[in-house]
XYZ file of C-alpha atoms in Angstrom:
673
model
C 15.861 16.005 -5.358
C 12.307 18.858 -6.099
C 11.940 19.517 -3.053
C 12.583 22.668 -2.334
C 13.158 23.648 1.416
C 12.171 26.299 2.978
C 14.141 29.320 4.518
C 13.590 32.611 4.918
C 17.301 33.871 7.011
C 19.218 32.696 3.721
C 20.959 29.170 5.257
C 22.068 30.987 7.977
C 20.299 28.302 10.600
C 18.150 30.872 12.507
C 14.944 30.169 11.575
C 14.360 26.341 11.234
C 12.020 26.874 8.463
C 14.467 23.701 7.157
C 14.247 21.101 9.112
C 14.196 17.661 8.076
C 14.738 14.389 9.378
C 17.005 11.708 8.321
C 16.799 7.951 8.458
C 18.802 5.294 9.975
C 18.211 1.880 8.451
C 18.546 -0.714 4.716
C 16.472 1.195 2.173
C 16.068 -1.771 -0.952
C 13.855 0.448 -2.571
C 16.727 2.552 -3.423
C 19.338 -0.161 -2.081
C 20.855 2.403 0.264
C 21.604 1.519 3.811
C 21.795 4.695 6.095
C 23.938 5.576 8.436
C 23.927 7.947 11.556
C 27.240 8.836 9.967
C 25.629 9.225 7.126
C 24.834 13.064 7.845
C 27.299 16.181 8.832
C 27.757 16.473 12.794
C 25.289 18.799 15.197
C 27.361 22.168 14.421
C 27.534 25.348 16.148
C 24.607 26.713 14.228
C 22.137 23.685 14.512
C 23.355 23.483 18.556
C 23.144 27.318 18.958
C 19.293 27.144 17.390
C 18.643 24.162 19.530
C 19.039 26.148 23.227
C 16.710 28.941 21.530
C 13.847 26.216 20.154
C 14.730 23.224 20.548
C 14.662 20.959 17.276
C 12.187 18.132 16.855
C 12.941 14.605 17.189
C 16.194 13.858 15.269
C 15.410 16.389 12.995
C 17.900 18.729 11.583
C 18.630 21.771 9.830
C 19.001 21.092 6.469
C 20.291 24.299 5.777
C 23.402 23.011 8.273
C 23.374 19.357 8.031
C 25.915 18.528 5.411
C 25.264 14.763 2.976
C 28.613 12.757 3.232
C 27.319 9.460 2.288
C 23.809 7.716 1.287
C 20.964 8.618 3.145
C 17.313 8.751 3.451
C 15.654 11.526 4.219
C 12.497 12.983 5.367
C 11.689 16.809 4.343
C 8.214 17.049 6.838
C 5.260 19.649 4.970
C 5.915 22.951 7.117
C 8.965 22.540 5.395
C 8.191 22.224 1.898
C 8.434 25.335 -0.005
C 6.520 24.302 -2.539
C 4.012 22.239 -0.127
C 1.911 19.211 -1.939
C -1.862 19.872 -3.083
C -3.759 17.067 -1.098
C -6.544 17.581 -2.790
C -9.818 15.675 -1.677
C -13.194 17.455 -0.195
C -16.227 15.376 0.477
C -19.505 16.175 0.185
C -21.956 12.996 1.172
C -25.087 13.543 -0.507
C -28.307 12.852 2.146
C -28.697 10.700 4.820
C -30.243 11.097 7.838
C -27.795 11.396 10.094
C -27.369 8.381 13.478
C -24.262 9.024 15.230
C -23.061 6.733 16.770
C -21.806 9.718 20.129
C -24.552 11.819 21.391
C -24.504 15.036 24.254
C -26.807 14.348 27.411
C -27.145 17.335 29.610
C -28.637 16.195 32.762
C -28.442 18.010 36.351
C -27.118 16.104 39.099
C -29.137 16.354 42.935
C -26.140 17.331 45.703
C -24.950 14.505 48.166
C -27.128 13.533 50.920
C -25.497 11.085 53.808
C -28.699 9.162 53.179
C -27.323 8.567 49.255
C -26.377 4.637 48.928
C -25.878 4.944 45.281
C -22.552 6.009 43.794
C -21.627 8.854 41.347
C -22.056 6.950 38.603
C -24.761 5.337 39.203
C -26.007 9.122 40.016
C -25.014 9.908 36.374
C -26.972 7.201 34.368
C -30.372 7.288 37.073
C -30.236 11.099 35.996
C -29.589 10.479 32.022
C -32.729 7.704 32.430
C -34.528 9.991 34.409
C -34.047 13.404 32.155
C -33.355 11.902 28.700
C -35.447 8.091 28.783
C -31.770 6.831 28.170
C -30.482 3.834 29.003
C -26.858 3.599 30.514
C -24.987 0.201 30.627
C -22.136 2.671 32.547
C -18.850 4.419 32.754
C -15.771 3.861 30.974
C -12.731 4.141 33.256
C -11.103 7.274 31.103
C -14.462 9.598 32.418
C -14.634 7.424 35.588
C -11.892 9.474 37.133
C -12.739 12.639 36.134
C -16.650 12.724 36.795
C -16.319 14.215 41.323
C -14.605 17.095 39.425
C -16.491 18.314 36.224
C -19.159 17.762 38.943
C -17.597 19.463 41.150
C -16.432 22.916 39.290
C -20.017 23.835 38.953
C -21.575 25.619 40.510
C -24.647 24.842 42.927
C -28.344 25.791 41.866
C -30.743 26.591 44.507
C -31.486 23.106 44.926
C -27.534 22.036 45.215
C -28.361 20.899 42.285
C -24.526 20.675 39.562
C -24.989 20.422 35.720
C -22.849 18.345 33.416
C -22.896 17.267 30.868
C -22.878 13.377 29.731
C -20.909 11.958 26.284
C -22.635 8.819 25.870
C -21.054 6.073 23.013
C -23.568 3.643 21.426
C -23.084 0.537 19.646
C -24.968 -2.429 18.006
C -26.462 -1.960 14.561
C -30.162 -1.763 15.061
C -30.693 1.921 16.692
C -33.192 0.457 18.860
C -30.995 -2.658 20.384
C -28.035 -0.341 20.838
C -26.012 -0.157 23.979
C -25.188 3.590 25.666
C -21.496 3.901 27.586
C -20.157 7.194 29.247
C -16.622 8.362 28.341
C -15.887 11.803 28.643
C -18.197 13.818 31.291
C -17.935 17.761 31.766
C -18.754 20.253 33.701
C -21.538 22.550 32.049
C -23.423 21.950 29.298
C -21.458 21.612 26.380
C -22.534 21.569 23.078
C -19.358 20.472 20.419
C -19.637 16.328 19.917
C -17.334 16.543 16.890
C -16.220 13.901 15.222
C -13.411 12.630 12.546
C -12.872 10.781 9.223
C -9.870 10.101 8.303
C -8.278 7.854 4.794
C -4.869 6.932 5.094
C -3.469 6.800 2.583
C -0.146 5.275 1.570
C 0.744 8.544 -0.478
C -1.763 10.976 1.129
C -3.891 10.810 4.953
C -6.903 13.063 4.458
C -9.250 13.894 7.151
C -12.638 15.505 7.850
C -13.984 17.056 11.103
C -17.451 16.906 11.448
C -20.192 17.801 13.738
C -21.869 14.980 15.449
C -25.230 16.997 15.538
C -25.857 19.033 12.566
C -23.356 17.416 9.986
C -21.480 20.035 8.472
C -18.132 19.329 6.973
C -16.556 22.004 9.804
C -12.863 21.408 8.115
C -11.125 19.152 6.253
C -7.042 19.134 5.175
C -3.900 16.845 4.443
C -0.834 15.821 4.851
C 1.391 13.896 2.455
C 2.089 9.741 4.546
C 5.802 10.740 6.440
C 5.959 6.932 5.752
C 6.500 7.611 1.937
C 10.344 8.268 3.031
C 11.252 4.975 3.752
C 9.032 3.494 0.639
C 6.978 4.098 -2.145
C 4.563 1.319 -2.365
C 3.340 -0.814 0.495
C 5.484 -3.605 -0.647
C 8.545 -0.849 0.464
C 7.493 -0.397 3.534
C 6.609 -4.349 3.878
C 10.029 -4.540 3.168
C 11.367 -1.709 5.027
C 9.589 -3.747 8.331
C 11.502 -7.301 7.154
C 14.946 -6.520 6.947
C 14.938 -3.776 10.100
C 14.721 -4.415 13.076
C 12.282 -2.502 14.943
C 10.663 -1.372 11.497
C 6.849 -1.618 12.205
C 7.051 0.813 15.187
C 9.087 3.309 13.134
C 6.143 3.263 10.910
C 3.715 2.774 13.026
C 4.392 5.352 15.072
C 5.004 7.380 11.741
C 1.315 7.172 11.314
C 0.025 8.169 14.555
C 2.690 11.465 14.495
C 0.526 12.627 10.684
C -2.364 10.884 12.340
C -2.998 13.065 16.015
C -1.353 15.905 13.425
C -3.904 16.147 11.423
C -6.358 15.548 13.708
C -4.964 18.858 16.011
C -4.646 20.559 12.444
C -8.847 20.391 12.236
C -9.652 21.173 15.432
C -7.192 24.154 15.133
C -8.911 25.394 11.914
C -12.010 25.765 13.452
C -11.583 26.865 16.385
C -12.321 24.044 18.261
C -10.415 21.372 20.832
C -9.289 17.916 20.338
C -11.288 17.243 23.834
C -14.518 17.669 21.937
C -13.771 14.939 19.299
C -16.124 11.961 20.133
C -15.358 9.885 17.545
C -12.610 8.674 14.200
C -13.708 6.414 11.496
C -10.130 5.073 10.116
C -10.332 3.627 6.440
C -7.356 3.199 4.078
C -5.591 -0.089 2.579
C -5.165 -3.475 4.833
C -1.732 -2.717 5.645
C -1.810 0.897 6.428
C -4.428 -0.276 8.893
C -2.373 -3.063 10.418
C 0.469 -0.296 10.757
C -1.764 2.458 12.318
C -2.855 -0.080 15.203
C 0.279 -1.866 15.414
C 0.168 -5.187 13.821
C 2.489 -6.783 11.506
C 2.063 -5.992 8.377
C 3.862 -9.105 6.853
C 1.615 -11.530 6.584
C 0.298 -9.368 3.728
C 3.401 -8.832 2.077
C 3.423 -12.334 1.128
C 0.583 -14.858 -0.946
C -1.528 -16.402 1.293
C -1.770 -12.154 2.148
C -3.648 -13.224 5.807
C -5.628 -9.896 7.381
C -5.048 -10.277 11.022
C -9.457 -9.651 10.954
C -10.860 -8.778 8.304
C -13.664 -7.258 10.780
C -13.659 -3.215 12.152
C -11.846 -2.767 14.794
C -12.353 0.064 18.206
C -10.409 0.991 20.266
C -9.614 3.959 22.848
C -8.047 7.006 20.760
C -5.488 7.348 23.411
C -4.818 3.398 22.316
C -3.500 4.258 19.200
C -1.270 8.341 20.829
C -4.704 10.713 19.469
C -4.967 13.736 21.204
C -8.869 13.147 21.897
C -9.169 10.915 25.570
C -12.857 10.842 24.927
C -12.868 9.270 21.157
C -13.213 5.854 20.087
C -11.749 5.320 16.929
C -13.658 2.658 14.292
C -11.831 0.884 11.495
C -13.707 0.239 9.230
C -13.782 -3.743 7.396
C -11.427 -5.116 5.015
C -12.845 -7.146 1.900
C -9.455 -8.627 1.201
C -6.114 -8.969 1.940
C -5.084 -6.319 -0.551
C -8.507 -4.755 -1.054
C -9.265 -2.471 1.914
C -11.080 -0.663 3.837
C -10.823 2.540 1.503
C -12.562 0.613 -0.825
C -15.404 -0.222 1.678
C -15.800 3.049 2.040
C -15.229 3.649 -1.744
C -18.635 1.563 -1.996
C -20.809 2.341 0.497
C -20.818 5.777 -1.310
C -20.836 5.008 -4.653
C -23.602 2.983 -4.051
C -23.439 0.391 -6.859
C -24.873 -2.428 -4.165
C -27.864 -0.268 -3.870
C -28.238 0.133 -7.778
C -29.219 -1.485 -10.788
C -27.191 -0.974 -13.291
C -23.880 -2.604 -13.800
C -20.462 -0.970 -11.997
C -17.184 -0.344 -12.655
C -15.112 1.073 -9.555
C -11.973 1.660 -9.782
C -9.899 3.514 -7.136
C -5.930 4.447 -8.613
C -2.679 4.734 -6.598
C -0.431 2.566 -5.625
C -2.130 -0.179 -5.490
C -5.599 0.056 -7.678
C -8.720 -1.353 -5.453
C -12.045 -2.307 -8.466
C -15.356 -2.651 -7.859
C -18.007 -3.852 -10.563
C -21.046 -4.901 -9.722
C -24.730 -3.734 -9.324
C -27.601 -4.571 -6.367
C -27.300 -8.114 -7.718
C -23.580 -8.927 -6.671
C -20.662 -7.144 -6.408
C -16.981 -8.356 -6.497
C -13.991 -6.977 -5.700
C -9.730 -6.903 -7.049
C -6.919 -4.945 -6.962
C -3.877 -4.538 -9.270
C -0.483 -3.489 -8.179
C 0.065 -0.580 -10.648
C 2.583 0.957 -8.930
C 3.146 4.658 -8.331
C 3.686 5.726 -11.942
C 0.572 7.176 -12.015
C 0.934 9.723 -8.825
C 4.500 10.551 -10.965
C 7.260 8.627 -9.385
C 9.281 6.237 -11.648
C 9.096 9.437 -14.218
C 12.014 11.403 -15.707
C 10.002 14.368 -14.607
C 7.267 13.081 -12.631
C 6.126 14.581 -9.402
C 3.438 15.026 -7.170
C 0.789 17.750 -7.563
C 2.355 20.483 -6.244
C 2.536 23.503 -7.506
C 4.513 23.814 -10.872
C 3.128 20.809 -12.098
C 1.585 20.013 -15.558
C -1.405 18.679 -14.448
C -3.292 19.064 -17.939
C -1.796 18.094 -21.596
C -3.080 19.375 -25.682
C -0.856 17.953 -28.482
C -1.666 19.794 -32.228
C -2.462 16.426 -34.563
C -0.948 18.077 -37.434
C 2.383 20.412 -35.956
C 2.504 18.101 -33.135
C 2.926 21.591 -30.522
C 2.043 20.405 -26.865
C -0.018 23.452 -25.189
C -0.233 22.973 -21.055
C -1.564 23.777 -17.632
C -0.036 23.807 -14.803
C -0.946 23.704 -10.656
C -1.336 26.835 -9.515
C -2.642 28.492 -12.787
C -5.267 28.527 -15.015
C -3.639 29.448 -17.730
C -2.933 27.334 -21.102
C 0.894 27.617 -22.170
C -0.138 29.340 -25.250
C -2.323 32.122 -23.653
C -0.905 35.561 -23.522
C 0.831 35.981 -19.718
C 1.194 32.922 -19.142
C 5.067 32.424 -18.658
C 5.096 35.428 -16.685
C 1.437 33.679 -13.769
C 3.478 30.511 -13.904
C 6.806 32.378 -12.874
C 4.924 35.066 -9.879
C 2.241 31.963 -9.360
C 1.312 33.450 -6.113
C -1.438 30.529 -5.048
C -3.051 28.889 -2.475
C 0.052 26.856 -0.495
C 3.050 28.570 -2.162
C 5.432 30.426 0.498
C 7.394 31.925 -1.948
C 7.673 33.478 -5.082
C 9.958 31.287 -7.071
C 8.331 29.221 -9.818
C 8.517 27.678 -13.368
C 7.179 24.220 -14.446
C 8.075 22.131 -12.746
C 7.118 18.266 -14.056
C 4.185 16.055 -14.371
C 1.780 14.815 -12.333
C -0.362 11.949 -12.474
C -3.033 13.153 -14.061
C -0.559 15.474 -16.617
C 1.151 11.836 -17.385
C -2.349 10.383 -18.479
C -3.182 13.047 -20.856
C 0.434 13.272 -22.112
C 0.388 9.720 -23.320
C -3.393 9.510 -24.726
C -2.384 13.002 -26.371
C 0.427 11.662 -27.900
C -1.195 8.191 -29.303
C -4.236 10.486 -30.591
C -1.587 12.566 -32.706
C 0.187 9.991 -34.268
C 4.026 10.697 -31.605
C 2.709 6.748 -30.663
C 2.539 4.134 -31.969
C -0.154 1.748 -30.647
C 2.386 -0.350 -29.271
C 3.680 2.547 -27.412
C 7.147 3.159 -29.098
C 7.564 7.088 -29.461
C 8.530 8.380 -33.446
C 11.925 8.466 -34.659
C 13.275 12.106 -35.095
C 11.283 13.574 -37.841
C 12.945 14.708 -40.056
C 12.376 19.232 -41.620
C 9.546 20.640 -40.105
C 7.931 21.867 -37.503
C 6.915 18.606 -35.884
C 10.742 18.194 -35.674
C 11.101 20.689 -33.153
C 9.418 18.032 -30.556
C 10.652 15.193 -30.967
C 14.152 14.573 -29.529
C 16.583 11.410 -29.654
C 17.704 9.666 -27.193
C 20.526 6.963 -28.963
C 17.928 4.055 -29.665
C 15.161 5.414 -28.728
C 13.393 9.287 -28.696
C 12.098 11.188 -25.944
C 9.139 14.146 -26.582
C 9.307 17.480 -25.117
C 6.260 18.212 -24.100
C 7.714 21.765 -22.331
C 10.345 24.606 -22.387
C 11.103 27.200 -20.807
C 11.139 30.806 -22.030
C 14.333 31.791 -23.528
C 15.978 33.435 -20.049
C 14.375 32.149 -17.713
C 15.067 28.995 -15.313
C 13.505 25.678 -15.532
C 14.205 22.040 -17.167
C 13.154 21.488 -20.540
C 10.298 18.612 -19.089
C 10.569 15.256 -21.805
C 8.419 11.953 -21.995
C 10.846 9.507 -23.277
C 9.826 5.967 -23.532
C 10.784 4.255 -20.737
C 8.392 7.200 -19.049
C 5.641 5.790 -21.823
C 6.902 1.777 -21.055
C 6.147 2.429 -16.719
C 2.856 4.114 -17.593
C 1.855 0.995 -19.942
C 3.133 -1.650 -17.204
C 0.458 0.368 -14.651
C -2.421 0.833 -16.541
C -2.342 -2.671 -18.448
C -2.394 -4.234 -14.495
C -5.388 -2.056 -14.322
C -6.836 -3.102 -16.792
C -6.320 -6.635 -16.049
C -7.639 -6.791 -12.915
C -10.857 -5.244 -13.985
C -11.377 -7.418 -17.616
C -10.756 -10.954 -14.838
C -13.711 -9.263 -12.598
C -16.180 -8.757 -15.779
C -14.705 -12.464 -16.891
C -16.096 -13.721 -13.098
C -19.643 -11.231 -13.127
C -20.406 -12.912 -17.649
C -20.528 -8.591 -17.627
C -19.454 -7.388 -21.097
C -19.923 -3.865 -20.294
C -20.805 -1.615 -17.453
C -23.164 1.562 -17.713
C -21.764 3.272 -15.759
C -17.293 4.131 -14.774
C -16.804 5.782 -10.932
C -13.236 7.252 -11.101
C -11.944 7.626 -6.923
C -9.209 8.502 -5.746
C -7.150 12.042 -5.837
C -6.179 11.011 -9.227
C -9.186 10.083 -10.272
C -10.700 12.681 -9.281
C -8.517 14.606 -11.817
C -7.944 13.209 -14.737
C -10.084 13.438 -17.954
C -12.534 10.087 -18.600
C -11.820 10.367 -22.339
C -8.088 10.163 -22.171
C -8.538 7.574 -19.923
C -10.152 5.782 -21.860
C -8.092 6.475 -24.311
C -5.188 4.847 -22.907
C -7.565 1.894 -22.303
C -7.746 2.204 -18.336
C -10.963 1.598 -18.182
C -12.346 -0.373 -21.616
C -15.220 0.572 -23.576
C -17.631 2.255 -22.750
C -20.013 5.297 -22.996
C -17.827 8.396 -22.725
C -21.207 10.444 -20.877
C -21.505 7.110 -18.264
C -17.658 8.075 -16.645
C -17.216 10.208 -14.202
C -14.790 11.455 -11.048
C -16.055 10.840 -7.750
C -13.098 12.184 -5.899
C -11.991 10.611 -2.486
C -15.167 8.206 -2.496
C -13.235 6.488 0.101
C -13.413 10.136 2.735
C -16.728 10.621 1.328
C -17.517 6.869 2.999
C -15.720 7.439 5.804
C -17.991 10.418 6.333
C -21.453 8.745 5.739
C -19.751 6.209 8.466
C -19.046 9.070 10.978
C -22.761 10.616 10.646
C -24.405 6.873 10.323
C -24.561 4.140 12.533
C -27.359 2.595 9.996
C -24.559 3.486 6.756
C -21.546 2.093 9.171
C -23.441 -0.878 9.267
C -24.874 -1.446 6.045
C -20.855 -0.961 5.557
C -20.257 -4.091 6.986
C -22.725 -5.877 5.528
C -21.383 -5.330 1.889
C -18.641 -6.025 2.655
C -19.109 -9.985 3.501
C -21.138 -9.974 0.631
C -18.572 -9.007 -1.943
C -16.744 -11.709 -3.867
C -13.074 -11.746 -4.081
C -10.997 -12.571 -7.131
C -7.043 -12.456 -6.501
C -5.007 -11.566 -9.125
C -2.276 -12.775 -8.142
C -3.306 -16.380 -8.487
C -5.468 -16.141 -11.383
C -3.836 -17.745 -14.577
C -5.623 -15.241 -16.741
C -3.612 -12.340 -15.381
C -0.085 -12.767 -17.683
C -2.619 -13.131 -20.444
C -4.592 -10.778 -19.780
C -1.838 -8.424 -19.407
C -0.026 -8.666 -21.967
C -3.152 -7.693 -24.259
C -3.395 -4.290 -21.868
C 0.085 -3.433 -23.067
C -0.985 -1.795 -26.203
C -3.136 1.407 -26.944
C -5.725 1.601 -25.934
C -5.339 -2.336 -26.282
C -4.232 -5.572 -28.191
C -7.564 -6.624 -28.967
C -10.727 -4.836 -27.232
C -12.757 -2.937 -29.719
C -13.761 0.789 -29.259
C -16.499 1.361 -30.527
C -18.213 4.112 -28.039
C -14.782 5.373 -27.442
C -14.514 5.984 -31.265
C -17.757 8.157 -30.750
C -15.974 10.635 -28.548
C -12.849 10.701 -30.837
C -10.932 9.609 -33.807
C -8.444 7.085 -33.946
C -5.297 6.136 -34.791
C -5.102 2.908 -37.009
C -3.329 0.548 -34.913
C 0.060 0.579 -35.802
C 3.606 -0.892 -34.625
C 6.475 1.018 -34.612
C 10.438 0.425 -34.608
C 12.225 2.748 -35.529
C 10.727 4.361 -38.901
C 9.015 8.101 -38.450
C 6.539 7.523 -41.716
C 3.662 4.910 -40.292
C 0.733 7.264 -40.969
C -1.692 7.419 -39.380
C -5.181 9.274 -39.668
C -6.161 12.734 -38.177
C -8.599 12.518 -35.229
C -11.913 14.443 -35.431
C -11.113 17.635 -33.861
C -12.084 17.984 -29.598
C -14.661 20.440 -28.635
C -13.860 23.406 -26.846
C -15.777 21.932 -24.032
C -13.036 19.039 -23.950
C -9.725 21.187 -24.488
C -10.095 23.540 -21.583
């Protein structure tokens, strides 16, 4: 399955490191209906382990449970030998701190018989007297702890007691905001923390911040546990439709993951979850509906009606989060399949602030596209599917240590060289084989090794390099077996089609041979054509020939080579120097909205002004899609790309290996590495 279970006991059912969670129900994605009998019943070793240390809910020991029928299992991150590499960092740039949660320490006077005010009113008046801040009231959760918090502090000489109140402000303009007390602590509390979380369909990434200083104290990510119920969003909607209680199951999965992520972030920073006062959630509309406990099935079919496109605020406990004083802000959506994550990416990238035309692309299982400038923005989504993330690819995998992430192919010999996650060496450099066999890298808990597959950025590079070297024709057909010579060793016959041999383990070493098949190429062509057709639709609606700059967002966009993306035809012809990766722009925008109420208000204003284009109902989409299947494109010229790399002459290939292509100009060393 490509997922190695952790174990330190050698499969004896003692350590508990290999826990998995089986699922029961119908899974149309894999044409599986799994019942409780799919795994063997609880054995003696599992019963003995549970007597020492309880298993997690519905969990089994992977080393003991035997597969007896088709089954879908979740392997949580802590049970994976080679944990996923969730590479999402944040740089919010320069923003004015304007947090919506603040702390105020006040001295509450000793009570007297003459005092007719309640303790809540006394505290509110103290905040007004000492801070010049006028509050609207105290939330019930804070009210319940008020007496105990005041009594817990030692009185001063006048009998007064010191308490700290957390105040949550609401309202777009700072001068007109109203405040409510959300928490009370005895003495002086100094920790006011916030968490910004990007809830993706594949990964969930979060950042813990100090609301007073703006510092990011910790960042962490984990795989979305819903993956076992469907790789893509539509599969999860289908799961909800076909399984009673499926919506509640998906909601519980994502909320448990959010709670665990917040706990992990606080633990990493040496903080308590009680100090988290603000949580910002961004994500695609289906994930946001599920997180809020809203049925996502209306988003699975036209007209893709949102329950609401406005922002939503709830208390942390309402979403089962371990931060009782926190308010959870779910950012607004743009359209049925262009969600809060895109709104946050727009806030981070700032195309609405720039006179230059910007193309912002967030590539995931569903690609979100925004095009425009300060004069106006257009947005759309395209169903690219999970191919760019390694799914539907014969040797594809997620971004874990050992996955190929960079590729170069010699245009004369077709000899490939690769670089993998967890190793800085290229495969033709001395010591590469030994390094990947050891592979002591961050997140790897074992010396298990080898080149294991291709991740998303590697897939883009290998298809682009195959085209540049002449292995692929412009219509995406792999060359037939080229006869004798060095090239012959890199192409294998698959019957009526061919495959390209990307990597073979050294003699005597374990590990798979990594190949790129004709079906792999087709899967990438379909995904890139969907994305490119969406971009071309927006260009037509906006009347824009080409953008001045291109921002590639998301975990995938952060690690692909811009020139190779252009060779593939992902984004159209533009100045390569204007193409850059902006990392997890959705997470960056979420942090900006966390640290500044003004930024939050700006995001809401911009979202209301964006013009939405629905690709599913556009009559030209199919025409644009077909043209975009070719590499780089069937009809669109690429003069700007030609300044960065020599492109082969456009060619079509059926089976002949003798199509001649012009050798590309050598790529500078800075690009080769």
